[in-house]
Amino acid sequence: MARAGPGWILRGQDKPRRISYLELLFDLGLIVALTRLSDRLTGNLSWNHAVETVVLLAAIWWVWTVTAYTTDWYDPRQPLVQVIVLVVLFGGLLMSLAVSSAFEGPSGIAFAGAYVGLHLCRGLILVTALRGHALRVRPMRVLTWFGLTGVLWVVGAFLPSGVRLVFWGIAVATDFTIGFFGYPVPRLGRSGTEELRVGGEHLAERYRQMFIVTLGEIILVGVRRYGDPPFASFETAGVILLFVITVTMWRIYTVYVADHLATGIDKATNPGRLALVAAWAHLVMVSGVVLIAAGGDIVARRPLGETTTTELAIVVAGPVVFLAGRTLYAVVVFRAILWRLPLGVVALSLAAPALRGLPPLAVAAATTAGMALIAFVPHYGQPVYRTRRQFRTRW
């Protein structure tokens, strides 16, 4: 395509913002990462291991989020933008390969190097492509902050696992929050509302497609562990339960105001900031997906026998974390409360002690039944609009 000026790489505000095929290909890379993370979680059932996995998931999710912003701000039909997405996809693949032992030895160096490298590479390409354009300062600020947090990532990769966790936790928390304040940099200032403006239609579709694709990870784990048992077996029952809970999550995610994200972003006083909050809420929901996939792995490997405390925590935590994320998504993004979601969090949490000692298959059946009630019991009453807090509520 012709380069008409210094802003040739930018996506025109008046151009249609359809999802490109390359973005869909990029989403498949996220599935690979989630599969590796769920395998990592079940490979060592310890709390420290779980915290490490959360940090790794946050880093991978941030790669996806920044790429979604990139294809919203910059024209994905441009070969240079396509190169950026492919470079990030390859870097994400390297991160996925390294997650299993990211807190042990050279794998940590590979994970941190890929994470920092893909962010710096993208920033350098954009800063160069926008030479002479007023918006060049935007990727310059982002590049500066990724360079600063990159020091924590790289240095942490050479430190013992406990210290590495602290360094990487601080780094990923900074990456997640600094955009909320406009990436302030001395002399370069901070990005204002207009600089961070995003297209609601494009980002809303990206979030929806991404989440629906990640749901496939749950069934994939069950089928991958299925083997070749008799068809009428407990293993088959476990896969059926995974299918049912996947359907309930699809239903809970899509019901009630979730299809209005595009409108919410476009009408927000700060669309970029609202889209960023939506990314945080989706991270919580995706964490629930990873936990449910890990619980499905536990059920597939050992459907019978007594469930250990850690296994119980993982199987129950998946739906609880997902419902918490969906509640956060509704409250923060749509200023709406669907009361059955937080009540589901409380009910499943309180029921967990009573499930101790049951087989993993029975625990999964109980949590799936609870999710089915939340998903498919009809909603009663019309949404109520509260003028004081401007919250819509519904059962």
Short mmCIF file of C-alpha atoms in Angstrom, two decimals:
data_model
loop_
_atom_site.label_atom_id
_atom_site.label_comp_id
_atom_site.label_asym_id
_atom_site.label_seq_id
_atom_site.Cartn_x
_atom_site.Cartn_y
_atom_site.Cartn_z
CA MET A 1 0.00 0.00 0.00
CA ALA A 2 1.22 3.52 -0.73
CA ARG A 3 2.86 5.49 2.00
CA ALA A 4 1.07 8.85 1.72
CA GLY A 5 2.71 10.57 4.68
CA PRO A 6 4.38 10.16 8.06
CA GLY A 7 1.22 8.59 9.50
CA TRP A 8 0.82 5.95 6.79
CA ILE A 9 0.91 3.12 9.32
CA LEU A 10 -1.97 4.50 11.40
CA ARG A 11 -5.48 3.13 11.14
CA GLY A 12 -7.92 5.75 9.82
CA GLN A 13 -10.72 6.69 12.21
CA ASP A 14 -13.23 6.50 9.35
CA LYS A 15 -12.07 3.08 8.14
CA PRO A 16 -14.01 -0.12 9.00
CA ARG A 17 -12.45 -1.96 11.94
CA ARG A 18 -13.09 -5.56 11.02
CA ILE A 19 -11.03 -8.30 12.62
CA SER A 20 -8.22 -9.43 10.35
CA TYR A 21 -7.33 -13.06 9.69
CA LEU A 22 -3.92 -12.45 11.21
CA GLU A 23 -5.51 -11.44 14.50
CA LEU A 24 -7.43 -14.72 14.54
CA LEU A 25 -4.18 -16.58 13.93
CA PHE A 26 -2.65 -14.67 16.84
CA ASP A 27 -5.44 -15.90 19.12
CA LEU A 28 -4.42 -19.50 18.43
CA GLY A 29 -1.04 -18.67 19.92
CA LEU A 30 -2.85 -17.68 23.11
CA ILE A 31 -4.51 -21.11 23.23
CA VAL A 32 -1.07 -22.76 23.10
CA ALA A 33 0.06 -20.61 26.02
CA LEU A 34 -3.03 -21.38 28.12
CA THR A 35 -2.61 -25.10 27.49
CA ARG A 36 0.98 -24.94 28.68
CA LEU A 37 -0.04 -22.94 31.74
CA SER A 38 -2.76 -25.38 32.79
CA ASP A 39 -0.28 -28.25 32.36
CA ARG A 40 2.21 -26.35 34.50
CA LEU A 41 -0.36 -25.76 37.22
CA THR A 42 -1.30 -29.43 37.56
CA GLY A 43 2.31 -30.59 37.29
CA ASN A 44 3.10 -29.27 40.77
CA LEU A 45 0.12 -28.71 43.06
CA SER A 46 1.58 -26.15 45.46
CA TRP A 47 0.57 -22.61 46.39
CA ASN A 48 3.95 -21.13 45.42
CA HIS A 49 3.67 -22.82 42.03
CA ALA A 50 0.18 -21.36 41.62
CA VAL A 51 1.40 -17.81 42.34
CA GLU A 52 4.20 -18.26 39.81
CA THR A 53 1.65 -19.40 37.22
CA VAL A 54 -0.47 -16.30 37.87
CA VAL A 55 2.53 -14.05 37.12
CA LEU A 56 3.28 -15.96 33.92
CA LEU A 57 -0.37 -15.80 32.85
CA ALA A 58 -0.46 -12.05 33.47
CA ALA A 59 2.62 -11.56 31.27
CA ILE A 60 1.15 -13.63 28.45
CA TRP A 61 -2.20 -11.88 28.73
CA TRP A 62 -0.48 -8.49 28.57
CA VAL A 63 1.22 -9.52 25.32
CA TRP A 64 -2.23 -10.28 23.88
CA THR A 65 -3.74 -7.02 25.20
CA VAL A 66 -1.00 -4.77 23.83
CA THR A 67 -1.24 -6.52 20.47
CA ALA A 68 -5.01 -5.90 20.43
CA TYR A 69 -4.31 -2.20 21.00
CA THR A 70 -1.64 -2.29 18.27
CA THR A 71 -4.04 -3.63 15.64
CA ASP A 72 -6.63 -1.07 16.74
CA TRP A 73 -4.28 1.91 16.43
CA TYR A 74 -2.33 0.74 13.38
CA ASP A 75 -3.59 -0.59 10.06
CA PRO A 76 -3.32 -4.43 10.07
CA ARG A 77 -3.40 -4.40 6.25
CA GLN A 78 0.01 -2.77 6.23
CA PRO A 79 2.81 -5.35 5.76
CA LEU A 80 4.85 -3.70 8.53
CA VAL A 81 2.01 -4.12 11.04
CA GLN A 82 1.65 -7.73 9.94
CA VAL A 83 5.37 -8.23 10.57
CA ILE A 84 4.92 -6.78 14.07
CA VAL A 85 2.06 -9.20 14.84
CA LEU A 86 4.03 -12.18 13.52
CA VAL A 87 7.12 -11.20 15.53
CA VAL A 88 4.99 -10.94 18.67
CA LEU A 89 3.31 -14.27 17.85
CA PHE A 90 6.72 -15.92 17.57
CA GLY A 91 7.89 -14.31 20.80
CA GLY A 92 4.71 -15.52 22.49
CA LEU A 93 5.44 -19.04 21.26
CA LEU A 94 8.89 -18.90 22.84
CA MET A 95 7.32 -17.72 26.09
CA SER A 96 4.86 -20.63 25.94
CA LEU A 97 7.67 -23.12 25.46
CA ALA A 98 9.50 -21.71 28.48
CA VAL A 99 6.62 -21.50 30.98
CA SER A 100 7.01 -24.99 32.44
CA SER A 101 10.40 -24.16 33.95
CA ALA A 102 10.30 -20.37 33.79
CA PHE A 103 11.34 -20.13 37.45
CA GLU A 104 14.14 -22.63 37.03
CA GLY A 105 17.41 -22.06 35.21
CA PRO A 106 17.77 -21.04 31.55
CA SER A 107 14.04 -21.25 30.78
CA GLY A 108 13.53 -18.12 32.86
CA ILE A 109 16.06 -16.27 30.73
CA ALA A 110 14.24 -17.43 27.59
CA PHE A 111 10.84 -16.35 28.96
CA ALA A 112 12.03 -12.91 30.10
CA GLY A 113 14.11 -12.38 26.97
CA ALA A 114 11.19 -13.18 24.68
CA TYR A 115 8.78 -10.99 26.67
CA VAL A 116 11.08 -7.97 26.79
CA GLY A 117 12.36 -8.51 23.25
CA LEU A 118 8.95 -8.58 21.57
CA HIS A 119 7.80 -5.42 23.37
CA LEU A 120 10.99 -3.52 22.54
CA CYS A 121 10.99 -4.75 18.94
CA ARG A 122 7.40 -3.60 18.42
CA GLY A 123 8.14 -0.22 20.00
CA LEU A 124 11.26 0.41 17.92
CA ILE A 125 9.44 -0.44 14.69
CA LEU A 126 6.55 1.89 15.50
CA VAL A 127 8.77 4.77 16.61
CA THR A 128 10.71 4.46 13.36
CA ALA A 129 7.59 4.19 11.18
CA LEU A 130 5.99 7.27 12.77
CA ARG A 131 8.99 9.55 12.22
CA GLY A 132 7.68 13.05 11.56
CA HIS A 133 4.19 12.39 12.92
CA ALA A 134 2.75 13.97 16.09
CA LEU A 135 1.66 10.57 17.43
CA ARG A 136 5.22 9.26 17.39
CA VAL A 137 5.48 10.28 21.03
CA ARG A 138 2.87 7.66 22.00
CA PRO A 139 4.98 4.56 21.17
CA MET A 140 8.04 6.40 22.51
CA ARG A 141 6.44 6.62 25.95
CA VAL A 142 5.33 2.99 25.83
CA LEU A 143 8.78 1.90 24.66
CA THR A 144 10.42 3.82 27.51
CA TRP A 145 8.32 2.07 30.14
CA PHE A 146 8.82 -1.37 28.64
CA GLY A 147 12.54 -0.65 28.68
CA LEU A 148 12.39 0.20 32.40
CA THR A 149 10.32 -2.82 33.42
CA GLY A 150 12.43 -4.93 31.07
CA VAL A 151 15.35 -4.41 33.44
CA LEU A 152 13.35 -6.10 36.21
CA TRP A 153 12.41 -8.97 33.91
CA VAL A 154 15.95 -9.61 32.69
CA VAL A 155 17.68 -9.14 36.05
CA GLY A 156 15.07 -11.31 37.74
CA ALA A 157 15.76 -14.12 35.25
CA PHE A 158 19.24 -14.51 36.73
CA LEU A 159 18.12 -14.55 40.37
CA PRO A 160 16.84 -17.42 42.57
CA SER A 161 13.22 -18.40 42.02
CA GLY A 162 11.87 -16.67 45.14
CA VAL A 163 13.52 -13.33 44.32
CA ARG A 164 12.68 -13.82 40.64
CA LEU A 165 9.00 -14.05 41.56
CA VAL A 166 9.20 -10.71 43.39
CA PHE A 167 11.01 -8.96 40.51
CA TRP A 168 8.68 -10.32 37.88
CA GLY A 169 5.59 -9.63 39.99
CA ILE A 170 6.59 -5.97 40.34
CA ALA A 171 7.41 -5.75 36.63
CA VAL A 172 4.13 -7.20 35.38
CA ALA A 173 2.11 -5.15 37.88
CA THR A 174 3.83 -2.01 36.57
CA ASP A 175 3.17 -3.02 32.97
CA PHE A 176 -0.52 -3.47 33.78
CA THR A 177 -1.03 -0.24 35.68
CA ILE A 178 1.19 2.36 34.04
CA GLY A 179 -1.01 2.55 30.95
CA PHE A 180 -3.88 3.63 33.20
CA PHE A 181 -1.88 6.81 33.91
CA GLY A 182 -0.93 7.47 30.28
CA TYR A 183 2.68 6.21 30.38
CA PRO A 184 4.10 9.41 31.92
CA VAL A 185 7.70 10.15 30.93
CA PRO A 186 9.74 13.28 31.81
CA ARG A 187 9.86 15.73 28.88
CA LEU A 188 7.60 13.47 26.81
CA GLY A 189 4.63 14.02 29.11
CA ARG A 190 1.80 11.51 29.27
CA SER A 191 -0.64 10.24 26.67
CA GLY A 192 -3.99 12.02 26.87
CA THR A 193 -7.48 10.75 26.22
CA GLU A 194 -7.36 11.35 22.47
CA GLU A 195 -3.98 9.67 22.05
CA LEU A 196 -5.28 6.55 23.82
CA ARG A 197 -8.66 6.54 22.10
CA VAL A 198 -9.60 3.12 20.75
CA GLY A 199 -12.34 1.76 18.50
CA GLY A 200 -15.05 0.19 20.62
CA GLU A 201 -16.32 -2.10 17.87
CA HIS A 202 -12.88 -3.57 17.16
CA LEU A 203 -11.72 -4.11 20.74
CA ALA A 204 -15.09 -5.43 21.91
CA GLU A 205 -15.03 -8.01 19.12
CA ARG A 206 -11.42 -8.91 19.97
CA TYR A 207 -12.32 -9.55 23.63
CA ARG A 208 -15.37 -11.62 22.73
CA GLN A 209 -13.58 -13.74 20.14
CA MET A 210 -10.60 -14.26 22.39
CA PHE A 211 -12.69 -15.44 25.31
CA ILE A 212 -14.82 -17.81 23.24
CA VAL A 213 -11.64 -19.28 21.73
CA THR A 214 -10.11 -19.78 25.17
CA LEU A 215 -13.14 -21.80 26.24
CA GLY A 216 -12.00 -24.45 23.77
CA GLU A 217 -8.98 -24.99 26.01
CA ILE A 218 -11.24 -26.63 28.63
CA ILE A 219 -12.56 -29.32 26.30
CA LEU A 220 -9.14 -29.71 24.67
CA VAL A 221 -7.58 -30.68 28.00
CA GLY A 222 -10.22 -33.32 28.69
CA VAL A 223 -9.99 -34.87 25.24
CA ARG A 224 -6.19 -34.80 25.29
CA ARG A 225 -6.16 -36.82 28.52
CA TYR A 226 -9.01 -39.11 27.46
CA GLY A 227 -6.92 -41.95 26.04
CA ASP A 228 -8.90 -45.02 24.89
CA PRO A 229 -11.12 -46.17 27.77
CA PRO A 230 -14.48 -47.95 27.32
CA PHE A 231 -17.03 -45.44 26.07
CA ALA A 232 -19.30 -46.00 29.07
CA SER A 233 -16.72 -44.97 31.64
CA PHE A 234 -16.00 -42.36 34.28
CA GLU A 235 -13.48 -40.78 31.89
CA THR A 236 -16.27 -40.18 29.37
CA ALA A 237 -18.40 -38.65 32.12
CA GLY A 238 -15.53 -36.30 32.96
CA VAL A 239 -15.30 -35.04 29.37
CA ILE A 240 -19.09 -34.53 29.27
CA LEU A 241 -18.88 -32.46 32.45
CA LEU A 242 -16.17 -30.31 30.87
CA PHE A 243 -18.43 -29.75 27.87
CA VAL A 244 -21.34 -28.73 30.10
CA ILE A 245 -19.29 -26.30 32.19
CA THR A 246 -17.89 -24.78 28.99
CA VAL A 247 -21.43 -24.15 27.76
CA THR A 248 -22.40 -22.57 31.10
CA MET A 249 -19.39 -20.23 30.92
CA TRP A 250 -20.34 -19.21 27.39
CA ARG A 251 -23.86 -18.49 28.59
CA ILE A 252 -22.77 -16.53 31.66
CA TYR A 253 -20.25 -14.51 29.66
CA THR A 254 -22.70 -13.48 26.94
CA VAL A 255 -25.84 -12.85 28.98
CA TYR A 256 -27.01 -9.38 30.10
CA VAL A 257 -25.25 -6.25 28.78
CA ALA A 258 -22.07 -8.06 27.68
CA ASP A 259 -22.86 -7.31 24.04
CA HIS A 260 -22.78 -3.56 24.74
CA LEU A 261 -19.04 -3.28 25.34
CA ALA A 262 -18.46 -1.46 22.03
CA THR A 263 -21.05 1.19 22.91
CA GLY A 264 -19.64 1.52 26.41
CA ILE A 265 -16.12 2.11 25.11
CA ASP A 266 -17.15 4.59 22.42
CA LYS A 267 -19.29 6.65 24.82
CA ALA A 268 -16.81 6.62 27.70
CA THR A 269 -15.06 9.86 28.63
CA ASN A 270 -11.78 7.95 28.39
CA PRO A 271 -12.26 5.00 26.00
CA GLY A 272 -8.67 3.80 26.25
CA ARG A 273 -8.84 3.59 30.03
CA LEU A 274 -12.17 1.74 29.99
CA ALA A 275 -10.81 -0.75 27.45
CA LEU A 276 -7.83 -1.28 29.76
CA VAL A 277 -10.15 -2.03 32.70
CA ALA A 278 -11.99 -4.50 30.47
CA ALA A 279 -8.63 -6.17 29.82
CA TRP A 280 -8.05 -6.56 33.57
CA ALA A 281 -11.52 -8.08 34.04
CA HIS A 282 -10.91 -10.49 31.18
CA LEU A 283 -7.61 -11.53 32.76
CA VAL A 284 -9.54 -12.62 35.86
CA MET A 285 -12.04 -14.56 33.73
CA VAL A 286 -9.26 -16.18 31.70
CA SER A 287 -7.58 -17.15 34.98
CA GLY A 288 -10.80 -18.98 35.79
CA VAL A 289 -10.61 -20.76 32.43
CA VAL A 290 -7.04 -21.91 33.16
CA LEU A 291 -8.08 -23.16 36.60
CA ILE A 292 -11.10 -25.03 35.18
CA ALA A 293 -8.85 -26.58 32.53
CA ALA A 294 -6.43 -27.62 35.28
CA GLY A 295 -9.34 -29.08 37.26
CA GLY A 296 -10.45 -30.94 34.14
CA ASP A 297 -6.97 -32.37 33.86
CA ILE A 298 -7.21 -33.63 37.45
CA VAL A 299 -10.59 -35.23 36.76
CA ALA A 300 -9.39 -36.79 33.49
CA ARG A 301 -6.30 -38.32 35.09
CA ARG A 302 -8.00 -39.58 38.25
CA PRO A 303 -11.81 -39.36 38.24
CA LEU A 304 -12.18 -41.60 41.32
CA GLY A 305 -10.44 -41.71 44.70
CA GLU A 306 -10.33 -39.10 47.43
CA THR A 307 -9.76 -35.51 46.35
CA THR A 308 -6.82 -33.84 48.08
CA THR A 309 -7.18 -30.38 49.58
CA THR A 310 -5.12 -28.79 46.80
CA GLU A 311 -7.06 -30.60 44.08
CA LEU A 312 -10.32 -29.50 45.68
CA ALA A 313 -9.12 -25.91 45.76
CA ILE A 314 -8.26 -25.96 42.05
CA VAL A 315 -11.53 -27.60 40.93
CA VAL A 316 -13.67 -25.18 42.96
CA ALA A 317 -11.50 -22.11 42.37
CA GLY A 318 -11.99 -22.22 38.60
CA PRO A 319 -15.73 -21.38 38.59
CA VAL A 320 -15.30 -19.02 41.57
CA VAL A 321 -12.58 -16.97 39.86
CA PHE A 322 -14.52 -16.87 36.59
CA LEU A 323 -17.69 -15.65 38.32
CA ALA A 324 -15.68 -13.03 40.23
CA GLY A 325 -14.18 -11.80 36.97
CA ARG A 326 -17.58 -11.68 35.28
CA THR A 327 -18.95 -9.71 38.23
CA LEU A 328 -16.05 -7.26 37.99
CA TYR A 329 -16.60 -6.98 34.24
CA ALA A 330 -20.27 -6.04 34.70
CA VAL A 331 -19.71 -3.62 37.58
CA VAL A 332 -16.70 -1.70 36.29
CA VAL A 333 -17.41 -1.68 32.57
CA PHE A 334 -21.23 -1.64 32.44
CA ARG A 335 -22.09 -0.37 35.95
CA ALA A 336 -24.46 -3.31 36.26
CA ILE A 337 -24.84 -6.10 38.82
CA LEU A 338 -26.26 -9.52 38.10
CA TRP A 339 -26.71 -10.68 41.67
CA ARG A 340 -26.54 -14.38 40.92
CA LEU A 341 -22.85 -14.00 40.00
CA PRO A 342 -21.47 -12.78 43.36
CA LEU A 343 -23.92 -15.05 45.17
CA GLY A 344 -22.53 -17.94 43.12
CA VAL A 345 -19.03 -17.01 44.28
CA VAL A 346 -20.16 -17.14 47.91
CA ALA A 347 -22.18 -20.35 47.51
CA LEU A 348 -19.43 -22.31 45.77
CA SER A 349 -16.83 -21.10 48.28
CA LEU A 350 -18.99 -22.13 51.24
CA ALA A 351 -19.80 -25.49 49.66
CA ALA A 352 -16.14 -26.40 49.14
CA PRO A 353 -15.52 -27.82 52.65
CA ALA A 354 -18.52 -30.14 52.26
CA LEU A 355 -17.01 -31.57 49.06
CA ARG A 356 -13.78 -32.59 50.76
CA GLY A 357 -13.18 -36.33 50.52
CA LEU A 358 -15.41 -36.83 47.46
CA PRO A 359 -13.89 -38.13 44.21
CA PRO A 360 -12.71 -35.44 41.74
CA LEU A 361 -15.51 -36.41 39.35
CA ALA A 362 -18.14 -35.79 42.04
CA VAL A 363 -16.61 -32.42 42.95
CA ALA A 364 -16.62 -31.42 39.28
CA ALA A 365 -20.24 -32.55 38.97
CA ALA A 366 -21.27 -30.41 41.95
CA THR A 367 -19.53 -27.27 40.66
CA THR A 368 -20.91 -27.84 37.17
CA ALA A 369 -24.44 -28.15 38.57
CA GLY A 370 -23.98 -24.85 40.41
CA MET A 371 -22.75 -23.15 37.24
CA ALA A 372 -25.70 -24.57 35.28
CA LEU A 373 -28.15 -23.07 37.78
CA ILE A 374 -26.49 -19.67 37.48
CA ALA A 375 -26.43 -19.87 33.69
CA PHE A 376 -29.85 -21.24 32.83
CA VAL A 377 -32.33 -20.31 35.57
CA PRO A 378 -34.46 -17.56 33.97
CA HIS A 379 -33.80 -13.97 35.01
CA TYR A 380 -36.62 -12.40 36.98
CA GLY A 381 -37.64 -8.79 36.84
CA GLN A 382 -36.43 -5.92 34.73
CA PRO A 383 -33.08 -4.20 35.28
CA VAL A 384 -33.39 -1.54 37.97
CA TYR A 385 -31.64 1.77 37.40
CA ARG A 386 -30.31 3.46 40.52
CA THR A 387 -29.91 7.18 39.95
CA ARG A 388 -27.60 7.74 42.91
CA ARG A 389 -24.95 5.20 42.01
CA GLN A 390 -26.14 4.70 38.43
CA PHE A 391 -26.13 0.93 38.79
CA ARG A 392 -28.49 -1.45 37.01
CA THR A 393 -29.29 -4.57 39.00
CA ARG A 394 -30.98 -7.84 38.12
CA TRP A 395 -31.29 -11.37 39.43
#
